[in-house]
Short mmCIF file of C-alpha atoms (C1' of nucleotides) in Angstrom, two decimals:
data_model
loop_
_atom_site.label_atom_id
_atom_site.label_comp_id
_atom_site.label_asym_id
_atom_site.label_seq_id
_atom_site.Cartn_x
_atom_site.Cartn_y
_atom_site.Cartn_z
CA MET B 325 7.90 2.76 -1.37
CA VAL B 326 8.32 1.08 -5.05
CA GLY B 327 5.74 0.62 -7.72
CA LEU B 328 2.67 1.75 -8.89
CA ALA B 329 0.78 1.03 -6.20
CA GLY B 330 3.42 2.55 -3.61
CA LEU B 331 3.28 5.81 -5.45
CA SER B 332 2.10 8.54 -2.71
CA PHE B 333 1.17 11.91 -2.94
CA GLY B 334 3.80 12.75 0.30
CA GLU B 335 6.96 11.16 -0.90
CA LEU B 336 6.23 13.07 -4.52
CA ALA B 337 5.49 16.22 -3.68
CA THR B 338 8.83 15.81 -1.56
CA GLU B 339 10.56 15.01 -4.61
CA ALA B 340 9.23 17.74 -7.01
CA GLN B 341 9.53 19.96 -4.23
CA MET B 342 5.94 20.77 -3.94
CA SER B 343 3.76 20.95 -0.54
CA LYS B 344 1.39 17.75 -1.44
CA SER B 345 -1.92 18.97 -1.46
CA GLY B 346 -0.85 20.96 -4.43
CA LEU B 347 0.68 18.13 -6.21
CA PHE B 348 -2.51 15.99 -5.41
CA ALA B 349 -5.06 19.12 -6.79
CA HIS B 350 -3.43 18.63 -10.12
CA TYR B 351 -4.60 15.12 -10.30
CA ARG B 352 -7.42 14.88 -8.11
CA SER B 353 -6.91 11.43 -6.87
CA LYS B 354 -4.52 8.79 -6.12
CA GLU B 355 -6.21 6.57 -10.06
CA ASN B 356 -5.87 9.76 -11.87
CA LEU B 357 -2.12 9.95 -10.33
CA GLN B 358 -1.54 6.43 -11.25
CA LEU B 359 -2.93 7.05 -15.03
CA ALA B 360 -1.08 9.37 -15.77
CA VAL B 361 2.27 8.08 -14.86
CA LEU B 362 1.40 4.95 -16.86
CA GLU B 363 0.52 7.29 -19.97
CA TYR B 364 3.59 8.82 -20.00
CA ALA B 365 5.39 5.56 -19.27
CA GLN B 366 3.33 4.40 -22.54
CA GLU B 367 4.54 7.41 -24.79
CA ARG B 368 7.98 6.75 -23.74
CA PHE B 369 7.70 3.24 -24.58
CA TYR B 370 6.80 3.60 -28.06
CA ILE B 371 9.26 6.54 -28.65
CA GLN B 372 11.98 4.00 -27.40
CA VAL B 373 11.03 0.85 -28.56
CA ILE B 374 8.45 0.65 -30.93
CA SER B 375 8.80 4.02 -33.17
CA PRO B 376 12.92 3.57 -34.11
CA ALA B 377 12.01 -0.21 -35.14
CA LEU B 378 9.47 0.39 -37.47
CA LYS B 379 12.33 2.24 -39.42
CA LYS B 380 13.65 -1.34 -39.95
CA LYS B 381 12.75 -3.66 -42.25
CA ARG B 382 9.48 -5.59 -41.40
CA GLY B 383 10.33 -9.75 -41.11
CA VAL B 384 12.75 -10.53 -38.62
CA PRO B 385 15.03 -7.60 -38.70
CA ARG B 386 12.65 -5.38 -36.95
CA ILE B 387 11.69 -7.69 -34.11
CA ARG B 388 14.99 -8.13 -33.85
CA ALA B 389 14.90 -4.46 -33.31
CA LEU B 390 12.13 -4.67 -31.30
CA VAL B 391 13.49 -6.69 -28.81
CA ALA B 392 16.73 -5.10 -28.62
CA ASN B 393 15.24 -1.60 -28.11
CA TRP B 394 12.80 -3.80 -25.21
CA VAL B 395 16.21 -4.94 -23.33
CA LYS B 396 17.30 -1.48 -23.43
CA TRP B 397 13.86 -0.42 -21.72
CA GLU B 398 14.04 -2.14 -19.17
CA ASP B 399 17.71 -1.85 -18.25
CA GLY B 400 16.87 1.89 -18.23
CA ALA B 401 14.46 1.55 -15.87
CA ALA B 402 15.29 2.43 -12.41
CA GLY B 403 12.59 0.80 -10.58
CA GLY B 404 12.21 -1.95 -13.13
CA CYS B 405 9.61 -1.81 -15.71
CA VAL B 406 6.11 -0.05 -14.66
CA PHE B 407 4.47 -2.29 -16.37
CA LEU B 408 5.51 -5.18 -15.25
CA ALA B 409 5.38 -4.40 -11.68
CA ALA B 410 2.18 -2.79 -12.11
CA SER B 411 0.68 -5.55 -13.83
CA VAL B 412 1.61 -8.11 -10.29
CA ASP B 413 0.46 -4.90 -7.96
CA PHE B 414 -3.34 -4.83 -9.58
CA ASP B 415 -4.39 -8.33 -11.34
CA ASP B 416 -6.42 -8.68 -8.51
CA ARG B 417 -7.23 -4.91 -7.66
CA PRO B 418 -10.31 -4.13 -10.16
CA GLY B 419 -10.20 -0.72 -11.14
CA VAL B 420 -9.73 1.63 -14.23
CA VAL B 421 -5.83 1.55 -13.87
CA ARG B 422 -6.16 -2.58 -13.94
CA ASP B 423 -7.96 -1.75 -17.12
CA TYR B 424 -5.59 1.06 -18.32
CA LEU B 425 -3.11 -1.83 -17.95
CA TRP B 426 -4.90 -4.89 -19.41
CA LYS B 427 -5.95 -2.45 -22.41
CA ALA B 428 -1.91 -1.43 -22.69
CA GLN B 429 -0.64 -5.24 -22.59
CA LYS B 430 -2.73 -6.50 -24.75
CA GLU B 431 -2.09 -3.48 -27.46
CA TRP B 432 1.76 -4.60 -27.07
CA LEU B 433 0.93 -8.41 -27.19
CA ASP B 434 -1.43 -7.87 -30.62
CA PHE B 435 1.33 -5.64 -32.37
CA LEU B 436 4.01 -8.56 -31.50
CA SER B 437 1.39 -10.67 -33.07
CA LYS B 438 1.14 -8.93 -36.38
CA SER B 439 4.96 -8.57 -36.31
CA ALA B 440 5.60 -12.42 -36.38
CA ARG B 441 2.69 -11.81 -39.10
CA LEU B 442 4.61 -9.26 -41.16
CA ALA B 443 7.61 -11.55 -40.73
CA ALA B 444 5.69 -14.37 -41.92
CA GLU B 445 4.34 -12.34 -45.46
CA ALA B 446 8.15 -11.26 -45.93
CA GLY B 447 9.26 -15.06 -45.95
CA ASP B 448 11.04 -14.78 -42.82
CA PHE B 449 8.66 -16.83 -40.69
CA ARG B 450 7.01 -20.03 -42.09
CA ARG B 451 3.52 -18.94 -43.54
CA GLU B 452 1.33 -21.31 -40.65
CA ILE B 453 3.22 -19.93 -37.71
CA ASP B 454 0.51 -19.38 -34.95
CA THR B 455 1.02 -15.26 -34.18
CA ALA B 456 -0.50 -15.12 -30.95
CA GLN B 457 1.41 -18.13 -29.23
CA PHE B 458 4.75 -16.25 -30.58
CA ALA B 459 3.68 -13.24 -29.45
CA TYR B 460 3.22 -15.14 -25.45
CA GLU B 461 6.74 -17.22 -25.58
CA LEU B 462 9.03 -13.78 -27.12
CA TYR B 463 7.23 -11.59 -23.77
CA SER B 464 7.60 -15.04 -21.75
CA ILE B 465 11.67 -14.66 -22.97
CA MET B 466 11.62 -10.95 -21.51
CA LEU B 467 9.70 -11.69 -18.48
CA GLY B 468 12.35 -14.19 -17.61
CA TYR B 469 14.89 -11.58 -18.52
CA ALA B 470 13.07 -9.03 -16.04
CA HIS B 471 12.81 -11.32 -13.64
CA TYR B 472 16.56 -12.56 -14.03
CA LYS B 473 18.27 -9.45 -14.13
CA ARG B 474 16.28 -7.81 -11.43
CA LEU B 475 15.56 -10.06 -8.57
CA LEU B 476 18.48 -12.95 -9.53
CA GLY B 477 21.29 -10.35 -10.19
CA ASP B 478 22.38 -12.43 -13.07
CA ARG B 479 24.41 -11.00 -15.18
CA LYS B 480 24.11 -13.53 -17.61
CA ALA B 481 21.07 -12.23 -18.40
CA GLY B 482 21.15 -10.97 -21.61
CA GLN B 483 22.90 -13.65 -22.35
CA ARG B 484 20.44 -16.07 -21.47
CA GLN B 485 17.84 -14.11 -23.33
CA LYS B 486 19.72 -13.51 -26.32
CA ALA B 487 19.83 -17.37 -26.80
CA ALA B 488 15.71 -17.76 -25.93
CA LEU B 489 15.42 -15.52 -28.91
CA GLU B 490 17.70 -17.41 -31.19
CA ARG B 491 16.40 -20.31 -30.49
CA LEU B 492 12.46 -19.30 -30.87
CA LEU B 493 13.28 -17.43 -33.52
CA ALA B 494 14.88 -20.86 -35.61
CA GLN B 495 12.01 -22.68 -34.74
CA TYR B 496 9.63 -19.70 -36.47
CA SER B 497 11.93 -19.17 -39.27
CA LYS B 498 11.51 -21.97 -42.64
CA MET K 821 -3.92 -4.81 0.15
CA VAL K 822 -2.21 -7.72 -1.47
CA GLY K 823 1.29 -9.36 -1.74
CA LEU K 824 3.80 -9.78 0.66
CA ALA K 825 4.95 -6.17 1.60
CA GLY K 826 1.46 -5.21 1.43
CA LEU K 827 0.67 -7.53 4.76
CA SER K 828 -0.22 -5.90 7.56
CA PHE K 829 -0.66 -7.11 11.02
CA GLY K 830 -4.35 -5.41 11.15
CA GLU K 831 -5.64 -6.84 8.78
CA LEU K 832 -4.02 -10.28 9.21
CA ALA K 833 -5.23 -10.14 12.97
CA THR K 834 -8.72 -9.49 12.30
CA GLU K 835 -9.02 -12.18 9.74
CA ALA K 836 -7.58 -14.51 12.44
CA GLN K 837 -10.00 -12.90 14.75
CA MET K 838 -6.56 -12.31 17.05
CA SER K 839 -5.78 -8.58 18.79
CA LYS K 840 -2.82 -6.76 16.27
CA SER K 841 -0.40 -6.89 19.60
CA GLY K 842 -0.87 -10.41 19.92
CA LEU K 843 -0.41 -11.28 16.44
CA PHE K 844 2.53 -9.33 16.83
CA ALA K 845 4.00 -10.95 19.80
CA HIS K 846 4.56 -14.14 17.73
CA TYR K 847 7.15 -12.51 15.18
CA ARG K 848 8.28 -9.34 16.75
CA SER K 849 8.50 -7.54 13.44
CA LYS K 850 7.03 -7.57 10.37
CA GLU K 851 10.42 -8.61 8.55
CA ASN K 852 9.83 -11.92 10.44
CA LEU K 853 6.39 -12.24 9.50
CA GLN K 854 7.29 -12.09 5.77
CA LEU K 855 9.88 -14.60 6.44
CA ALA K 856 7.41 -16.87 8.15
CA VAL K 857 5.15 -16.48 4.91
CA LEU K 858 7.64 -17.64 3.10
CA GLU K 859 9.18 -20.79 4.71
CA TYR K 860 5.30 -21.63 5.02
CA ALA K 861 4.78 -21.20 0.92
CA GLN K 862 8.63 -23.07 0.15
CA GLU K 863 7.48 -26.42 2.50
CA ARG K 864 3.85 -25.88 -0.03
CA PHE K 865 5.47 -25.48 -2.44
CA TYR K 866 7.94 -28.49 -1.91
CA ILE K 867 4.66 -30.50 -1.33
CA GLN K 868 1.89 -29.37 -3.75
CA VAL K 869 5.44 -29.19 -7.14
CA ILE K 870 8.35 -30.73 -5.88
CA SER K 871 7.87 -33.85 -3.92
CA PRO K 872 5.19 -35.44 -6.29
CA ALA K 873 7.34 -35.08 -9.18
CA LEU K 874 10.56 -36.85 -7.54
CA LYS K 875 8.48 -39.85 -7.78
CA LYS K 876 7.75 -39.87 -11.54
CA LYS K 877 10.93 -41.24 -13.76
CA ARG K 878 13.74 -39.03 -14.18
CA GLY K 879 13.99 -37.25 -17.62
CA VAL K 880 11.34 -36.17 -19.47
CA PRO K 881 8.50 -37.43 -17.29
CA ARG K 882 9.29 -35.95 -14.19
CA ILE K 883 10.03 -32.62 -16.24
CA ARG K 884 6.36 -33.19 -17.63
CA ALA K 885 5.31 -33.54 -13.70
CA LEU K 886 7.04 -30.85 -12.14
CA VAL K 887 5.20 -28.26 -15.25
CA ALA K 888 2.01 -29.54 -14.46
CA ASN K 889 2.34 -29.43 -10.49
CA TRP K 890 3.47 -25.91 -10.97
CA VAL K 891 0.94 -25.19 -13.42
CA LYS K 892 -1.51 -26.27 -10.47
CA TRP K 893 0.56 -23.87 -8.19
CA GLU K 894 -0.33 -20.96 -9.51
CA ASP K 895 -4.08 -21.71 -10.33
CA GLY K 896 -4.30 -22.61 -7.11
CA ALA K 897 -2.50 -20.16 -5.09
CA ALA K 898 -5.21 -17.25 -4.42
CA GLY K 899 -3.84 -13.64 -4.72
CA GLY K 900 -1.18 -15.54 -7.02
CA CYS K 901 2.27 -17.02 -6.29
CA VAL K 902 3.75 -15.39 -3.64
CA PHE K 903 7.16 -15.78 -5.30
CA LEU K 904 5.84 -14.11 -7.85
CA ALA K 905 4.56 -10.90 -6.44
CA ALA K 906 7.15 -10.52 -4.03
CA SER K 907 9.93 -10.97 -6.64
CA VAL K 908 8.47 -8.02 -7.86
CA ASP K 909 7.88 -6.32 -4.73
CA PHE K 910 11.44 -7.03 -2.92
CA ASP K 911 13.55 -6.85 -6.22
CA ASP K 912 15.15 -3.55 -5.15
CA ARG K 913 14.51 -3.63 -1.55
CA PRO K 914 17.56 -4.81 -0.03
CA GLY K 915 17.30 -6.80 3.31
CA VAL K 916 16.34 -10.18 4.61
CA VAL K 917 13.37 -10.96 2.73
CA ARG K 918 15.07 -10.05 -0.34
CA ASP K 919 18.22 -12.56 0.61
CA TYR K 920 15.78 -15.30 1.26
CA LEU K 921 13.43 -14.94 -1.88
CA TRP K 922 17.23 -15.19 -3.92
CA LYS K 923 18.00 -17.95 -2.35
CA ALA K 924 14.62 -19.77 -2.85
CA GLN K 925 14.70 -18.89 -6.40
CA LYS K 926 18.23 -19.59 -7.29
CA GLU K 927 17.55 -22.87 -5.78
CA TRP K 928 14.70 -23.79 -7.38
CA LEU K 929 16.19 -22.71 -10.82
CA ASP K 930 18.90 -25.15 -9.81
CA PHE K 931 16.70 -28.14 -9.65
CA LEU K 932 15.78 -27.34 -13.00
CA SER K 933 19.00 -27.43 -14.27
CA LYS K 934 19.45 -30.28 -12.52
CA SER K 935 16.30 -31.51 -13.87
CA ALA K 936 17.43 -31.11 -17.59
CA ARG K 937 21.12 -32.74 -16.43
CA LEU K 938 19.30 -36.03 -15.43
CA ALA K 939 17.20 -36.04 -19.16
CA ALA K 940 20.28 -36.01 -20.99
CA GLU K 941 21.71 -38.94 -18.96
CA ALA K 942 18.68 -40.66 -19.26
CA GLY K 943 19.15 -39.98 -23.33
CA ASP K 944 15.67 -38.31 -23.60
CA PHE K 945 18.03 -34.68 -23.80
CA ARG K 946 20.29 -34.05 -26.14
CA ARG K 947 24.03 -34.57 -23.81
CA GLU K 948 25.14 -31.40 -25.15
CA ILE K 949 23.01 -28.86 -24.13
CA ASP K 950 22.60 -25.73 -21.81
CA THR K 951 20.77 -26.54 -18.89
CA ALA K 952 20.73 -23.39 -17.12
CA GLN K 953 19.32 -21.78 -20.16
CA PHE K 954 17.04 -24.93 -20.29
CA ALA K 955 16.01 -23.26 -16.41
CA TYR K 956 15.89 -20.26 -18.35
CA GLU K 957 13.75 -20.70 -20.74
CA LEU K 958 11.11 -22.83 -18.73
CA TYR K 959 10.77 -20.97 -16.07
CA SER K 960 10.33 -17.99 -18.71
CA ILE K 961 7.31 -19.96 -19.90
CA MET K 962 6.08 -20.22 -16.51
CA LEU K 963 6.26 -16.34 -15.93
CA GLY K 964 4.40 -15.65 -19.08
CA TYR K 965 2.47 -18.14 -18.21
CA ALA K 966 0.92 -16.46 -14.91
CA HIS K 967 1.37 -13.27 -16.93
CA TYR K 968 -1.35 -14.64 -19.38
CA LYS K 969 -3.80 -15.94 -16.68
CA ARG K 970 -3.22 -12.99 -13.82
CA LEU K 971 -3.18 -9.94 -15.19
CA LEU K 972 -4.77 -10.65 -18.74
CA GLY K 973 -7.62 -12.87 -18.01
CA ASP K 974 -6.78 -15.20 -21.32
CA ARG K 975 -8.16 -18.38 -21.10
CA LYS K 976 -6.39 -19.66 -24.01
CA ALA K 977 -3.08 -19.22 -20.92
CA GLY K 978 -2.90 -22.87 -20.35
CA GLN K 979 -2.80 -23.78 -23.88
CA ARG K 980 0.01 -21.24 -25.07
CA GLN K 981 1.60 -22.74 -21.99
CA LYS K 982 1.46 -26.16 -23.02
CA ALA K 983 2.37 -25.17 -26.94
CA ALA K 984 5.36 -23.12 -25.48
CA LEU K 985 6.58 -26.42 -23.65
CA GLU K 986 6.51 -28.90 -26.11
CA ARG K 987 8.24 -26.48 -28.34
CA LEU K 988 10.93 -26.47 -25.32
CA LEU K 989 10.90 -29.99 -24.83
CA ALA K 990 11.14 -30.85 -28.84
CA GLN K 991 14.50 -28.52 -29.45
CA TYR K 992 15.72 -30.18 -25.84
CA SER K 993 15.26 -33.57 -27.00
CA LYS K 994 17.28 -35.84 -29.79
"C1'" DG R 1210 -9.48 50.30 -10.02
"C1'" DA R 1211 -13.14 45.07 -9.45
"C1'" DC R 1212 -13.48 40.51 -11.01
"C1'" DC R 1213 -12.35 36.25 -12.13
"C1'" DG R 1214 -10.56 31.26 -13.13
"C1'" DG R 1215 -5.94 29.12 -12.44
"C1'" DC R 1216 -2.16 27.16 -9.33
"C1'" DA R 1217 -0.39 26.29 -4.99
"C1'" DC R 1218 -0.11 26.83 0.10
"C1'" DG R 1219 -0.43 24.91 5.01
"C1'" DA R 1220 -3.13 22.39 8.17
"C1'" DA R 1221 -6.26 19.30 9.32
"C1'" DC R 1222 -9.20 14.99 9.06
"C1'" DG R 1223 -9.81 10.18 10.01
"C1'" DA R 1224 -7.73 6.05 9.06
"C1'" DT R 1225 -4.02 2.48 9.26
"C1'" DC R 1226 0.65 1.40 9.63
"C1'" DG R 1227 4.74 -0.67 12.76
"C1'" DT R 1228 5.96 -1.05 17.07
"C1'" DG R 1229 6.35 -0.54 21.77
"C1'" DC R 1230 4.69 -1.37 26.73
"C1'" DT R 1231 1.81 -3.45 30.66
"C1'" DA R 1232 -1.87 -5.79 32.11
"C1'" DT R 1233 -4.47 -10.06 32.23
"C1'" DT R 1234 -4.71 -14.69 30.99
"C1'" DA R 1235 -3.64 -20.02 29.76
"C1'" DT R 1236 -0.80 -23.54 30.11
"C1'" DT R 1237 2.81 -25.87 31.86
"C1'" DC R 1238 6.31 -27.55 35.46
"C1'" DT R 1239 7.76 -28.81 40.53
"C1'" DA X 842 -2.02 -25.98 44.82
"C1'" DG X 843 1.71 -22.50 43.91
"C1'" DA X 844 5.35 -21.17 41.15
"C1'" DA X 845 6.89 -20.07 36.81
"C1'" DT X 846 5.93 -19.71 31.55
"C1'" DA X 847 3.78 -18.51 27.23
"C1'" DA X 848 0.42 -16.42 24.76
"C1'" DT X 849 -3.04 -13.00 24.28
"C1'" DA X 850 -5.01 -8.57 25.18
"C1'" DG X 851 -4.93 -3.52 25.71
"C1'" DC X 852 -3.36 0.72 24.96
"C1'" DA X 853 -0.33 4.74 23.42
"C1'" DC X 854 3.39 6.52 20.35
"C1'" DG X 855 4.63 8.28 15.93
"C1'" DA X 856 4.52 8.74 10.83
"C1'" DT X 857 2.42 8.06 6.69
"C1'" DC X 858 -1.92 7.08 4.00
"C1'" DG X 859 -5.64 10.06 0.67
"C1'" DT X 860 -8.15 13.34 1.18
"C1'" DT X 861 -10.63 18.05 1.62
"C1'" DC X 862 -11.20 22.57 2.94
"C1'" DG X 863 -10.33 27.63 3.55
"C1'" DT X 864 -6.63 31.16 1.29
"C1'" DG X 865 -3.32 33.70 -0.68
"C1'" DC X 866 -0.84 35.09 -5.11
"C1'" DC X 867 -1.39 35.91 -9.80
"C1'" DG X 868 -1.98 37.21 -14.82
"C1'" DG X 869 -6.04 38.78 -17.27
"C1'" DT X 870 -10.68 40.44 -19.22
"C1'" DC X 871 -14.04 44.17 -17.75
#
DNA sequence: GACCGGCACGAACGATCGTGCTATTATTCT
DNA sequence: AGAATAATAGCACGATCGTTCGTGCCGGTC
């Protein structure tokens, strides 16, 4: 199986060379296991994507770094970005997992919004821009990238994503 | 369960008030059942989204109609658009289902490309545009819409999608 | 040496999964 | 009417699922 919902103790135990029950004892429920996976993924996302971008100058340079790291994250994730897959799996399955996902995605989008605001304050972007709209469009471009790359296996996915980003940045810049 | 991969004969039989084996006899395998679902969905998609848009004038009016119908399709689909969910589920599960999905999505993207070309020929868009790039960006906007609407439950999703579309159209227009 | 909490184990549970086989019932054709 | 054909049901299979239970091992504390 694949994805967060398809994760099973049996399969995971085999891979970890442990007994199913021994592994289960650690997490006490499948929900807890799923949450642990998401927590770990979020930590990795911060380390790989956000943290290195914070070293860049505020504004467009930082946004470019975020996107570049984000692309690397998508490319590196075996089985696809866990947040994307889990979002589709859990979007109509209420529970703590969906709540966690919701919060994580919201924080990330707020971060993107803030990055756009900083870009406006730094003079890279126009001042009257809608920062949440920028976050939506940037996020959409990355959704498109993941889709093109994973399902379609399109070798031009990176090129398309780059072109879309340039178009987006140009339109929000002075 | 949810999604095309989570579809089961047992659940479906209960819902259809049939025996599991009776239902199974119709499709002879789960793969065939999934294919049948996709074929049906594609037919519905044509009827609800593509066909009515073909009655509109070539160019931007037709593109606007396509998007409007597409939004309605996303909104109307209980459990989300089956193509989106299935894409995530099957993108690394080789087989006839993935092949079918791949072909369907490719056809749809080609159709969007062609619509952009027609818009250029009609004088709505600039002539030197990259029509496949337009398809990518339009598709991305809709992926963003589905994501915002379904996982985030964002009431502004429609508004964001509209704004992104206007921005996109403006940039490809003369 | 007795006792303890934390870990990991094997076994088993009820449920559901996809998929076969074998009847039985409906429908259609001669 | 009877024969042929299709549709549905019944039942069972091996597998896997999440979960529970009882048990043993191992390091530290009294």
